CSV table of C-alpha atoms in Angstrom, one decimal:
chain,number,residue,atom,x,y,z
A,1,MET,CA,21.8,-13.1,9.2
A,2,PHE,CA,23.9,-10.6,7.1
A,3,ALA,CA,22.6,-12.2,3.8
A,4,PHE,CA,19.1,-11.9,5.1
A,5,LEU,CA,19.7,-8.3,6.1
A,6,CYS,CA,20.7,-7.5,2.6
A,7,MET,CA,17.5,-9.1,1.4
A,8,VAL,CA,15.4,-7.1,3.6
A,9,PHE,CA,17.1,-3.9,2.4
A,10,GLY,CA,16.2,-5.0,-1.2
A,11,MET,CA,12.6,-5.5,-0.2
A,12,PHE,CA,12.6,-2.1,1.6
A,13,MET,CA,13.7,-0.3,-1.7
A,14,ALA,CA,11.0,-2.3,-3.8
A,15,ILE,CA,8.2,-1.3,-1.4
A,16,LEU,CA,9.4,2.1,-0.8
A,17,ASP,CA,9.4,2.8,-4.5
A,18,ILE,CA,5.6,2.4,-4.7
A,19,GLN,CA,5.0,5.4,-2.6
A,20,ILE,CA,8.1,7.5,-3.2
A,21,VAL,CA,6.8,9.1,-6.1
A,22,SER,CA,3.3,10.0,-4.7
A,23,ALA,CA,4.4,13.3,-3.0
A,24,SER,CA,6.4,14.3,-6.2
A,25,LEU,CA,4.0,13.6,-9.1
A,26,ALA,CA,3.6,17.4,-9.8
A,27,GLU,CA,7.4,17.8,-10.4
A,28,ILE,CA,7.6,14.6,-12.5
A,29,GLN,CA,4.5,15.8,-14.5
A,30,ALA,CA,6.3,19.2,-15.2
A,31,GLY,CA,9.6,17.5,-16.0
A,32,LEU,CA,8.1,15.1,-18.7
A,33,ALA,CA,5.3,17.5,-19.8
A,34,ALA,CA,2.6,15.0,-19.2
A,35,SER,CA,-1.1,15.6,-18.6
A,36,SER,CA,-2.7,15.1,-15.3
A,37,ASP,CA,-4.4,12.1,-16.7
A,38,GLU,CA,-1.1,10.5,-17.7
A,39,ILE,CA,1.0,11.2,-14.5
A,40,SER,CA,-1.1,8.9,-12.4
A,41,TRP,CA,0.3,6.1,-14.5
A,42,VAL,CA,3.8,6.7,-13.0
A,43,GLN,CA,2.2,4.8,-9.9
A,44,THR,CA,-0.4,2.7,-11.6
A,45,SER,CA,1.9,0.9,-14.0
A,46,TYR,CA,4.4,-0.1,-11.1
A,47,LEU,CA,1.6,-1.4,-9.1
A,48,ILE,CA,0.0,-3.4,-11.9
A,49,ALA,CA,3.3,-5.0,-12.9
A,50,GLU,CA,4.2,-5.7,-9.2
A,51,VAL,CA,0.9,-7.6,-8.6
A,52,VAL,CA,1.6,-9.9,-11.4
A,53,MET,CA,5.0,-10.8,-10.2
A,54,ILE,CA,4.3,-11.3,-6.5
A,55,PRO,CA,2.3,-14.5,-6.9
A,56,LEU,CA,4.6,-15.7,-9.7
A,57,SER,CA,7.7,-15.3,-7.4
A,58,GLY,CA,6.8,-18.7,-5.6
A,59,PHE,CA,7.3,-20.7,-8.8
A,60,LEU,CA,10.5,-18.8,-9.9
A,61,SER,CA,12.1,-19.2,-6.6
A,62,ARG,CA,11.6,-22.9,-6.6
A,63,ALA,CA,13.0,-23.1,-10.2
A,64,LEU,CA,15.9,-20.6,-10.0
A,65,SER,CA,16.6,-20.7,-6.1
A,66,THR,CA,16.3,-17.9,-3.7
A,67,ARG,CA,19.8,-16.6,-4.7
A,68,TRP,CA,19.4,-16.3,-8.4
A,69,LEU,CA,15.8,-15.1,-8.2
A,70,PHE,CA,16.8,-12.5,-5.8
A,71,ALA,CA,19.9,-11.3,-7.5
A,72,ALA,CA,18.0,-11.0,-11.0
A,73,SER,CA,15.2,-9.1,-9.3
A,74,ALA,CA,17.5,-6.7,-7.7
A,75,ALA,CA,19.7,-6.3,-10.8
A,76,GLY,CA,16.5,-5.6,-12.9
A,77,PHE,CA,15.1,-3.3,-10.3
A,78,THR,CA,18.3,-1.3,-10.0
A,79,LEU,CA,18.8,-1.0,-13.9
A,80,MET,CA,15.1,0.2,-14.2
A,81,SER,CA,15.6,2.7,-11.6
A,82,PHE,CA,18.5,4.3,-13.5
A,83,MET,CA,16.3,4.1,-16.6
A,84,CYS,CA,13.4,5.9,-15.0
A,85,ALA,CA,15.8,8.7,-14.1
A,86,THR,CA,16.8,9.1,-17.8
A,87,ALA,CA,13.4,8.9,-19.1
A,88,SER,CA,12.6,11.9,-21.4
A,89,SER,CA,8.8,11.3,-22.1
A,90,ILE,CA,5.9,10.1,-20.2
A,91,ASN,CA,5.6,6.9,-22.2
A,92,GLU,CA,9.2,6.0,-21.5
A,93,MET,CA,8.7,6.6,-17.9
A,94,ILE,CA,5.5,4.4,-17.8
A,95,VAL,CA,7.3,1.5,-19.4
A,96,TYR,CA,10.5,1.7,-17.2
A,97,ARG,CA,8.2,2.1,-14.2
A,98,ALA,CA,6.2,-1.1,-15.1
A,99,LEU,CA,9.5,-3.0,-15.6
A,100,GLN,CA,10.9,-1.8,-12.2
A,101,GLY,CA,7.7,-3.0,-10.5
A,102,PHE,CA,7.6,-6.4,-12.2
A,103,LEU,CA,11.3,-7.1,-11.7
A,104,GLY,CA,11.4,-5.7,-8.1
A,105,GLY,CA,8.3,-7.6,-7.0
A,106,GLY,CA,10.3,-10.7,-6.8
A,107,MET,CA,12.2,-9.5,-3.9
A,108,ILE,CA,9.2,-9.1,-1.6
A,109,PRO,CA,7.8,-12.6,-1.1
A,110,THR,CA,11.2,-14.1,-1.4
A,111,VAL,CA,12.2,-12.3,1.9
A,112,PHE,CA,9.0,-13.4,3.8
A,113,ALA,CA,9.6,-17.1,2.5
A,114,ALA,CA,13.3,-17.0,3.7
A,115,ALA,CA,12.3,-15.6,7.1
A,116,TYR,CA,10.3,-18.5,7.8
A,117,THR,CA,12.3,-21.3,6.2
A,118,VAL,CA,16.0,-20.4,6.9
A,119,PHE,CA,15.6,-19.3,10.6
A,120,PRO,CA,15.0,-21.7,13.6
A,121,ARG,CA,12.0,-21.0,15.8
A,122,GLU,CA,13.8,-19.1,18.5
A,123,LYS,CA,15.0,-16.5,16.1
A,124,GLN,CA,11.5,-15.6,14.9
A,125,PRO,CA,11.0,-12.9,17.6
A,126,ILE,CA,13.9,-11.1,15.9
A,127,VAL,CA,13.3,-11.8,12.3
A,128,ALA,CA,9.6,-11.4,12.2
A,129,PRO,CA,9.4,-7.7,13.5
A,130,MET,CA,12.2,-6.9,10.9
A,131,ILE,CA,10.1,-7.9,8.0
A,132,GLY,CA,7.0,-6.7,9.5
A,133,LEU,CA,8.6,-3.4,10.1
A,134,VAL,CA,10.0,-2.8,6.6
A,135,ALA,CA,6.8,-4.1,4.8
A,136,THR,CA,4.8,-1.3,6.8
A,137,LEU,CA,7.4,1.3,7.3
A,138,ALA,CA,8.5,1.5,3.6
A,139,PRO,CA,5.1,2.6,2.2
A,140,THR,CA,4.6,5.1,5.2
A,141,ILE,CA,7.9,6.9,4.9
A,142,GLY,CA,7.8,6.8,1.0
A,143,PRO,CA,6.0,10.3,0.7
A,144,THR,CA,8.5,11.9,3.3
A,145,VAL,CA,11.7,10.5,1.5
A,146,GLY,CA,10.3,11.5,-1.8
A,147,GLY,CA,9.4,15.0,-0.7
A,148,TYR,CA,12.9,15.6,0.8
A,149,LEU,CA,14.8,14.3,-2.3
A,150,THR,CA,12.6,16.3,-4.8
A,151,ASP,CA,12.9,19.5,-2.6
A,152,LEU,CA,16.8,19.1,-2.0
A,153,PHE,CA,17.7,17.9,-5.5
A,154,SER,CA,15.2,17.0,-8.2
A,155,TRP,CA,12.6,14.4,-8.9
A,156,HIS,CA,15.3,12.3,-10.9
A,157,TRP,CA,16.9,11.5,-7.5
A,158,LEU,CA,13.7,9.5,-6.5
A,159,PHE,CA,15.2,6.8,-8.9
A,160,LEU,CA,18.9,7.6,-8.8
A,161,ILE,CA,19.1,6.8,-5.0
A,162,ASN,CA,18.3,3.2,-5.6
A,163,VAL,CA,21.5,2.7,-8.1
A,164,ILE,CA,24.3,2.3,-5.6
A,165,PRO,CA,22.5,0.5,-2.8
A,166,GLY,CA,20.9,-1.8,-5.5
A,167,MET,CA,24.3,-2.7,-6.9
A,168,PHE,CA,25.3,-3.6,-3.3
A,169,VAL,CA,22.2,-5.7,-2.8
A,170,VAL,CA,22.9,-7.7,-6.1
A,171,LEU,CA,26.5,-8.3,-5.0
A,172,ALA,CA,25.5,-9.5,-1.5
A,173,ALA,CA,22.8,-11.8,-3.1
A,174,VAL,CA,25.0,-13.5,-5.5
A,175,THR,CA,28.0,-14.1,-2.9
A,176,LEU,CA,26.0,-14.5,0.3
A,177,ILE,CA,22.6,-16.2,-0.3
A,178,ASP,CA,22.9,-19.9,-0.2
A,179,PHE,CA,19.7,-21.3,1.3
A,180,ASP,CA,18.5,-23.6,-1.4
A,181,GLU,CA,19.1,-25.4,-4.8
A,182,PRO,CA,17.7,-24.5,-8.1
A,183,ASP,CA,15.2,-26.9,-9.7
A,184,PHE,CA,15.6,-26.0,-13.6
A,185,ALA,CA,13.5,-28.9,-14.6
A,186,LEU,CA,10.5,-27.0,-13.5
A,187,LEU,CA,11.1,-24.3,-16.0
A,188,ASP,CA,10.4,-27.0,-18.8
A,189,LYS,CA,6.8,-27.3,-17.2
A,190,PHE,CA,6.2,-23.6,-17.1
A,191,ASP,CA,2.5,-22.8,-17.6
A,192,TRP,CA,2.6,-19.9,-19.9
A,193,TRP,CA,-1.3,-19.9,-20.4
A,194,GLY,CA,-1.6,-19.7,-16.5
A,195,LEU,CA,0.7,-16.7,-16.5
A,196,LEU,CA,-1.2,-14.9,-19.3
A,197,PHE,CA,-4.6,-15.5,-17.6
A,198,MET,CA,-3.2,-14.3,-14.3
A,199,ALA,CA,-1.6,-11.2,-15.8
A,200,GLY,CA,-5.1,-10.4,-17.4
A,201,PHE,CA,-6.9,-11.2,-14.2
A,202,LEU,CA,-4.8,-9.3,-11.7
A,203,GLY,CA,-3.5,-6.5,-14.0
A,204,SER,CA,-7.1,-5.6,-15.1
A,205,LEU,CA,-8.3,-5.8,-11.6
A,206,GLU,CA,-5.6,-3.4,-10.4
A,207,PHE,CA,-6.3,-1.0,-13.4
A,208,VAL,CA,-10.1,-1.0,-12.7
A,209,LEU,CA,-9.6,-0.3,-9.0
A,210,GLU,CA,-6.9,2.4,-9.6
A,211,GLU,CA,-8.9,4.2,-12.3
A,212,GLY,CA,-12.5,3.5,-11.4
A,213,PRO,CA,-13.0,6.4,-8.7
A,214,THR,CA,-11.7,9.1,-11.0
A,215,ASN,CA,-13.5,8.0,-14.1
A,216,ASP,CA,-17.0,7.2,-12.8
A,217,TRP,CA,-16.4,3.4,-12.8
A,218,PHE,CA,-18.6,1.8,-15.4
A,219,GLU,CA,-19.7,5.0,-17.1
A,220,ASP,CA,-16.1,4.8,-18.7
A,221,GLN,CA,-15.8,2.4,-21.7
A,222,THR,CA,-12.2,1.6,-21.0
A,223,ILE,CA,-13.0,0.5,-17.4
A,224,VAL,CA,-15.9,-1.5,-18.8
A,225,ALA,CA,-13.5,-3.1,-21.2
A,226,PHE,CA,-10.9,-4.0,-18.5
A,227,ALA,CA,-13.7,-5.2,-16.1
A,228,ILE,CA,-14.8,-7.8,-18.8
A,229,VAL,CA,-10.9,-8.9,-19.4
A,230,CYS,CA,-10.6,-9.3,-15.7
A,231,ALA,CA,-13.8,-11.4,-15.3
A,232,VAL,CA,-13.0,-13.7,-18.3
A,233,SER,CA,-9.3,-14.0,-17.3
A,234,SER,CA,-10.1,-14.9,-13.7
A,235,LEU,CA,-12.4,-17.7,-14.8
A,236,ALA,CA,-9.8,-19.0,-17.1
A,237,PHE,CA,-7.0,-18.7,-14.5
A,238,PHE,CA,-9.0,-20.7,-11.8
A,239,ALA,CA,-10.1,-23.4,-14.4
A,240,ARG,CA,-6.3,-23.4,-15.4
A,241,VAL,CA,-4.9,-23.6,-11.9
A,242,PHE,CA,-7.1,-26.5,-10.7
A,243,SER,CA,-6.7,-28.5,-13.8
A,244,THR,CA,-3.1,-28.5,-14.7
A,245,ASP,CA,-0.4,-30.5,-12.8
A,246,HIS,CA,2.0,-27.6,-12.5
A,247,PRO,CA,0.0,-24.5,-12.1
A,248,VAL,CA,1.9,-21.1,-12.2
A,249,VAL,CA,0.4,-20.4,-8.7
A,250,ASP,CA,-0.5,-23.2,-6.3
A,251,LEU,CA,-3.6,-22.3,-4.4
A,252,ARG,CA,-3.4,-25.4,-2.1
A,253,ALA,CA,-2.1,-23.1,0.7
A,254,PHE,CA,-5.7,-21.9,1.2
A,255,GLU,CA,-6.5,-25.3,2.5
A,256,ASN,CA,-4.8,-24.3,5.7
A,257,ARG,CA,-7.4,-22.4,7.9
A,258,ASN,CA,-5.0,-20.1,9.5
A,259,PHE,CA,-3.3,-19.1,6.3
A,260,THR,CA,-6.7,-18.3,4.8
A,261,ILE,CA,-8.0,-16.2,7.7
A,262,GLY,CA,-4.5,-14.6,8.0
A,263,SER,CA,-4.6,-13.6,4.3
A,264,ALA,CA,-8.0,-12.0,4.8
A,265,PHE,CA,-6.6,-10.1,7.7
A,266,SER,CA,-3.6,-9.2,5.5
A,267,PHE,CA,-6.0,-7.9,3.0
A,268,ILE,CA,-7.7,-5.5,5.3
A,269,MET,CA,-4.3,-4.7,6.8
A,270,GLY,CA,-3.6,-3.3,3.2
A,271,ILE,CA,-6.6,-1.2,3.4
A,272,GLY,CA,-5.4,0.3,6.7
A,273,LEU,CA,-1.8,0.5,5.6
A,274,TYR,CA,-2.1,2.0,2.1
A,275,GLY,CA,-5.5,3.8,2.6
A,276,LEU,CA,-4.3,5.9,5.6
A,277,THR,CA,-1.0,6.5,3.8
A,278,TYR,CA,-3.1,8.1,1.2
A,279,LEU,CA,-5.8,9.8,3.2
A,280,TYR,CA,-3.7,11.9,5.5
A,281,PRO,CA,-1.7,13.6,2.7
A,282,VAL,CA,-4.8,14.2,0.7
A,283,PHE,CA,-6.3,15.9,3.5
A,284,LEU,CA,-3.2,17.9,4.4
A,285,GLY,CA,-2.7,18.9,0.7
A,286,ARG,CA,-6.3,19.7,-0.3
A,287,VAL,CA,-7.6,21.2,3.0
A,288,ARG,CA,-4.5,22.6,4.6
A,289,GLY,CA,-2.6,23.5,1.5
A,290,TYR,CA,0.7,21.8,2.7
A,291,SER,CA,3.6,21.3,0.4
A,292,ALA,CA,5.0,17.8,-0.2
A,293,LEU,CA,7.7,18.3,2.4
A,294,MET,CA,5.3,19.5,5.1
A,295,ILE,CA,3.0,16.6,4.4
A,296,GLY,CA,6.2,14.2,4.8
A,297,GLU,CA,7.2,15.8,8.0
A,298,THR,CA,3.7,15.4,9.4
A,299,MET,CA,3.4,11.8,8.4
A,300,PHE,CA,6.8,10.8,9.9
A,301,VAL,CA,5.3,10.4,13.2
A,302,THR,CA,3.6,7.0,12.2
A,303,GLY,CA,7.1,5.7,11.1
A,304,ILE,CA,8.8,6.7,14.4
A,305,ALA,CA,6.0,5.0,16.3
A,306,MET,CA,6.4,1.7,14.1
A,307,PHE,CA,10.0,1.8,14.5
A,308,LEU,CA,9.8,2.0,18.4
A,309,THR,CA,7.1,-0.6,18.6
A,310,ALA,CA,8.7,-3.3,16.4
A,311,PRO,CA,11.1,-4.6,19.1
A,312,ILE,CA,8.4,-4.6,21.8
A,313,ALA,CA,5.9,-6.5,19.5
A,314,GLY,CA,8.7,-9.1,18.7
A,315,ARG,CA,9.2,-9.6,22.6
A,316,LEU,CA,5.4,-9.8,23.1
A,317,MET,CA,5.1,-12.5,20.4
A,318,THR,CA,6.8,-14.9,22.6
A,319,LYS,CA,4.9,-14.0,25.9
A,320,ILE,CA,1.1,-13.7,24.8
A,321,ASP,CA,-1.5,-15.3,22.5
A,322,PRO,CA,-0.8,-13.7,19.0
A,323,ARG,CA,-4.6,-13.4,18.7
A,324,LEU,CA,-4.7,-11.1,21.5
A,325,MET,CA,-1.8,-9.0,19.9
A,326,MET,CA,-3.9,-8.9,16.7
A,327,GLY,CA,-7.0,-7.8,18.4
A,328,ALA,CA,-5.2,-5.0,20.4
A,329,GLY,CA,-3.5,-3.8,17.2
A,330,PHE,CA,-6.7,-3.5,15.2
A,331,ALA,CA,-8.4,-2.0,18.3
A,332,ALA,CA,-5.6,0.8,18.3
A,333,PHE,CA,-6.2,1.4,14.6
A,334,GLY,CA,-9.9,1.7,15.4
A,335,VAL,CA,-9.5,4.2,18.2
A,336,GLY,CA,-7.2,6.2,15.8
A,337,THR,CA,-9.6,6.3,13.0
A,338,TRP,CA,-12.6,7.1,15.3
A,339,TRP,CA,-10.5,9.9,16.7
A,340,VAL,CA,-10.2,11.5,13.3
A,341,THR,CA,-14.0,11.3,12.7
A,342,TYR,CA,-14.0,14.7,14.7
A,343,ILE,CA,-11.9,16.3,12.3
A,344,THR,CA,-12.3,20.0,11.3
A,345,LYS,CA,-10.5,22.2,8.6
A,346,ASP,CA,-8.1,23.5,11.2
A,347,TRP,CA,-6.5,20.1,12.1
A,348,ASP,CA,-2.9,19.9,11.5
A,349,PHE,CA,0.2,18.2,13.1
A,350,TRP,CA,-0.8,18.4,16.7
A,351,GLU,CA,-4.4,17.2,16.2
A,352,LEU,CA,-3.2,14.4,14.0
A,353,LEU,CA,-0.4,13.3,16.4
A,354,ILE,CA,-2.3,10.8,18.6
A,355,PRO,CA,-4.2,9.1,15.7
A,356,GLN,CA,-0.9,8.8,13.8
A,357,ILE,CA,0.9,7.2,17.0
A,358,LEU,CA,-2.0,4.8,17.3
A,359,ARG,CA,-1.8,3.8,13.6
A,360,GLY,CA,1.9,3.1,13.9
A,361,VAL,CA,1.6,1.1,17.0
A,362,GLY,CA,-1.5,-0.7,15.9
A,363,LEU,CA,0.2,-1.6,12.6
A,364,MET,CA,3.2,-3.2,14.1
A,365,ILE,CA,1.2,-5.0,16.9
A,366,ALA,CA,-1.1,-6.5,14.4
A,367,MET,CA,1.2,-7.2,11.4
A,368,ILE,CA,3.8,-9.4,13.3
A,369,PRO,CA,1.3,-11.9,14.6
A,370,ILE,CA,-0.6,-12.0,11.3
A,371,ASN,CA,2.7,-13.0,9.5
A,372,ASN,CA,3.7,-15.6,12.1
A,373,ILE,CA,0.2,-17.2,12.3
A,374,SER,CA,-0.3,-17.3,8.7
A,375,LEU,CA,3.1,-18.3,7.4
A,376,GLY,CA,4.6,-19.8,10.6
A,377,THR,CA,2.3,-22.8,10.3
A,378,MET,CA,3.1,-23.6,6.8
A,379,PRO,CA,5.2,-26.7,5.8
A,380,PRO,CA,8.5,-25.5,4.2
A,381,ALA,CA,7.5,-27.1,0.8
A,382,GLN,CA,4.5,-24.8,0.5
A,383,MET,CA,6.3,-21.7,2.0
A,384,LYS,CA,7.5,-20.0,-1.2
A,385,ASN,CA,4.0,-20.1,-2.8
A,386,ALA,CA,2.3,-19.2,0.3
A,387,SER,CA,4.5,-16.2,0.8
A,388,GLY,CA,3.6,-15.0,-2.7
A,389,LEU,CA,-0.2,-15.4,-2.1
A,390,PHE,CA,0.1,-13.6,1.3
A,391,ASN,CA,1.9,-10.6,0.0
A,392,LEU,CA,-0.5,-10.4,-3.0
A,393,MET,CA,-3.4,-10.1,-0.6
A,394,ARG,CA,-1.8,-7.3,1.4
A,395,ASN,CA,-1.4,-5.3,-2.1
A,396,LEU,CA,-4.8,-6.2,-3.4
A,397,GLY,CA,-6.2,-4.9,-0.1
A,398,GLY,CA,-4.4,-1.6,-0.6
A,399,ALA,CA,-5.8,-1.4,-4.2
A,400,VAL,CA,-9.4,-2.2,-3.1
A,401,GLY,CA,-9.1,0.1,-0.1
A,402,LEU,CA,-8.0,3.2,-2.1
A,403,ALA,CA,-10.7,2.6,-4.7
A,404,LEU,CA,-13.4,2.3,-1.9
A,405,ILE,CA,-12.0,5.2,-0.1
A,406,ASN,CA,-11.9,7.4,-3.2
A,407,THR,CA,-15.4,6.4,-4.2
A,408,VAL,CA,-16.9,7.0,-0.8
A,409,LEU,CA,-14.9,10.3,-0.5
A,410,ASN,CA,-16.3,11.5,-3.8
A,411,ASN,CA,-19.9,10.4,-3.1
A,412,ARG,CA,-20.1,11.8,0.3
A,413,TRP,CA,-18.5,15.2,-0.8
A,414,ASP,CA,-21.3,15.6,-3.4
A,415,LEU,CA,-24.0,14.6,-0.7
A,416,HIS,CA,-22.6,17.2,1.9
A,417,LEU,CA,-22.2,19.8,-0.8
A,418,ALA,CA,-25.8,19.4,-1.9
A,419,ARG,CA,-27.0,19.4,1.7
A,420,LEU,CA,-25.0,22.5,2.7
A,421,HIS,CA,-26.2,24.3,-0.4
A,422,GLU,CA,-29.9,23.8,0.9
A,423,HIS,CA,-29.0,25.7,4.1
A,424,VAL,CA,-26.5,28.4,2.6
A,425,ASP,CA,-29.1,30.4,0.7
A,426,TRP,CA,-30.6,34.0,0.7
A,427,ALA,CA,-33.2,32.9,3.1
A,428,SER,CA,-30.5,32.0,5.8
A,429,SER,CA,-29.8,35.1,7.9
A,430,THR,CA,-26.6,33.6,9.2
A,431,ALA,CA,-25.3,32.9,5.7
A,432,VAL,CA,-26.3,36.4,4.6
A,433,GLU,CA,-24.6,38.0,7.7
A,434,ARG,CA,-21.4,36.0,7.0
A,435,LEU,CA,-21.4,37.1,3.4
A,436,ASP,CA,-21.9,40.7,4.3
A,437,THR,CA,-19.0,40.4,6.7
A,438,ILE,CA,-16.7,38.9,4.0
A,439,THR,CA,-17.8,41.6,1.4
A,440,ALA,CA,-16.9,44.4,4.1
A,441,GLY,CA,-13.6,42.7,4.5
A,442,LEU,CA,-13.0,42.8,0.6
A,443,ALA,CA,-14.3,46.5,0.4
A,444,ARG,CA,-11.0,47.5,-1.2
A,445,LEU,CA,-12.1,45.7,-4.4
A,446,GLY,CA,-14.8,48.2,-5.0
A,447,SER,CA,-17.6,47.0,-7.2
A,448,ASP,CA,-16.1,43.5,-7.4
A,449,ALA,CA,-16.2,42.9,-3.7
A,450,SER,CA,-19.7,41.2,-3.7
A,451,ALA,CA,-18.5,38.7,-6.5
A,452,ALA,CA,-15.3,37.9,-4.7
A,453,ALA,CA,-17.2,37.4,-1.4
A,454,LEU,CA,-19.6,35.0,-3.2
A,455,LYS,CA,-16.7,33.1,-4.5
A,456,GLN,CA,-14.9,32.9,-1.3
A,457,MET,CA,-18.0,31.7,0.5
A,458,ALA,CA,-18.6,29.0,-2.2
A,459,ALA,CA,-15.0,27.9,-1.6
A,460,MET,CA,-15.6,27.6,2.2
A,461,VAL,CA,-18.7,25.5,1.6
A,462,ARG,CA,-16.8,23.1,-0.7
A,463,GLN,CA,-14.0,22.8,1.8
A,464,GLN,CA,-16.5,22.2,4.6
A,465,ALA,CA,-18.2,19.4,2.7
A,466,LEU,CA,-14.8,17.8,1.8
A,467,VAL,CA,-13.9,17.8,5.6
A,468,MET,CA,-17.2,16.2,6.4
A,469,ALA,CA,-16.7,13.5,3.6
A,470,PHE,CA,-13.2,12.7,5.2
A,471,SER,CA,-14.8,12.3,8.7
A,472,ASP,CA,-17.3,9.8,7.0
A,473,VAL,CA,-14.4,7.8,5.4
A,474,PHE,CA,-12.8,7.6,8.9
A,475,TYR,CA,-16.2,6.3,10.5
A,476,LEU,CA,-16.3,3.5,7.8
A,477,LEU,CA,-12.7,2.4,8.5
A,478,THR,CA,-13.4,2.5,12.3
A,479,PHE,CA,-16.3,-0.1,11.7
A,480,LEU,CA,-13.8,-2.3,9.7
A,481,PHE,CA,-11.2,-2.4,12.2
A,482,VAL,CA,-13.7,-3.1,15.1
A,483,ALA,CA,-14.9,-6.0,12.9
A,484,LEU,CA,-11.4,-7.4,12.8
A,485,VAL,CA,-11.0,-7.2,16.6
A,486,ILE,CA,-14.2,-9.3,16.9
A,487,ALA,CA,-12.8,-11.8,14.1
A,488,ALA,CA,-9.4,-12.2,15.7
A,489,PRO,CA,-10.4,-15.4,17.8
A,490,LEU,CA,-11.3,-17.2,14.6
A,491,MET,CA,-7.7,-18.1,14.0
A,492,LYS,CA,-6.3,-21.1,15.7
A,493,ARG,CA,-3.5,-20.3,18.0
A,494,PRO,CA,-0.2,-22.2,16.4
A,495,LYS,CA,1.1,-24.8,18.8
A,496,PRO,CA,4.4,-23.7,20.4
A,497,GLY,CA,7.3,-24.9,18.1
A,498,ALA,CA,5.2,-25.4,15.2
A,499,GLY,CA,6.0,-23.9,12.0
A,500,GLY,CA,9.5,-22.9,10.5
A,501,GLY,CA,10.6,-26.5,10.8
A,502,GLY,CA,7.5,-27.7,9.0
A,503,GLY,CA,5.1,-28.9,11.8
A,504,HIS,CA,1.4,-28.0,11.4
């Protein structure tokens, strides 16, 4: 159990680091003298590299054993964290972040696989909430932790904070983990072409999804080029996987109906987890003008709600049909997002309190049964591979979700802006009266008062259009979660005592 807790802590660091920089990008940008286009790569490079490593970890874990893969992952992650803190240019930072994401990515699925192969069935109600909590809590509190560290010390501490705990995790992994034996013969049959095609497919996909919304999708030549690489690589990858004896990723896990439906749920879970972790800070920053620290403190509510719900969800797992729990979890999500469709520009901590609690509770109540139904019914021989694929689906869901959310947000903002402009013109007596009131308030500016009033009015219209666009995005998410409530019964209920020990 102690060895497993050390692994969980390593996974926590790897997942936390995706989001820890998100609230502090402006400080990193200033520190490295980077442009606003370049700075987003501090996050993008990490995600792209991690997405390639997660499915690969199943093969490496079988070849090297859980102990050595985990120790090497943790050691590489720790070293690259230190290198990130010493980066003196944006290019160095991007390379170190990519390596940090790639090396750290091996820790995440390994923990999931260990949870379902090492522990007997009766321990699952303790182990499952633990990994569920870490996988969802880490990205949620990432911006909070990052905001505090940057505020108190400097952005370098976002990375330096990993060094001492990282060394501890490496030591613990080498000395304590002893779950399985390595099979080095597998390395002789390693499918390098498969890896190359997979990296081209997943890496390009992640790039297109990350950069698409900001660069007008296929209007941008780089995105078109990467989309072509993605399409060609995906065809080559699937052809390779189904034709070679030792594929780099074994897709046979998808023959299991529960695993396939569970992975689809995990994909949409990623949209809810990463999408909302992104949406709330953007609203609070752009509309309310909050600092990184204030955003972090407002977002912390979800983390507390998850933390308190995890043990209850673990107990419920043994008592009621897991499909009911999933339905209830997504229903809570849906009520939370529907609540926020009534958003106005004045919403802050108290108005967002209930939706955030619903999100935290919903996440935990849905996540634990999804993990259990999907991975709990896999035979141990397929577990390592299945765990990689399952975690990949959650990350891809997050990437697709963010791309969709950004695109819808931008498009609806433009639409609402155009509509408001039709109403706010010289023919509208209300608009003219409002303008006169603002001008009177700015009388001290003399002849510049009317120009300043117009500028202020235009800013108000833009802000109002943005708030309406946020409301639309939350409507869309509500429909998505309601659809999942309806889809929950599609899964088969696992037989009591199945899974873990290899039963179907």
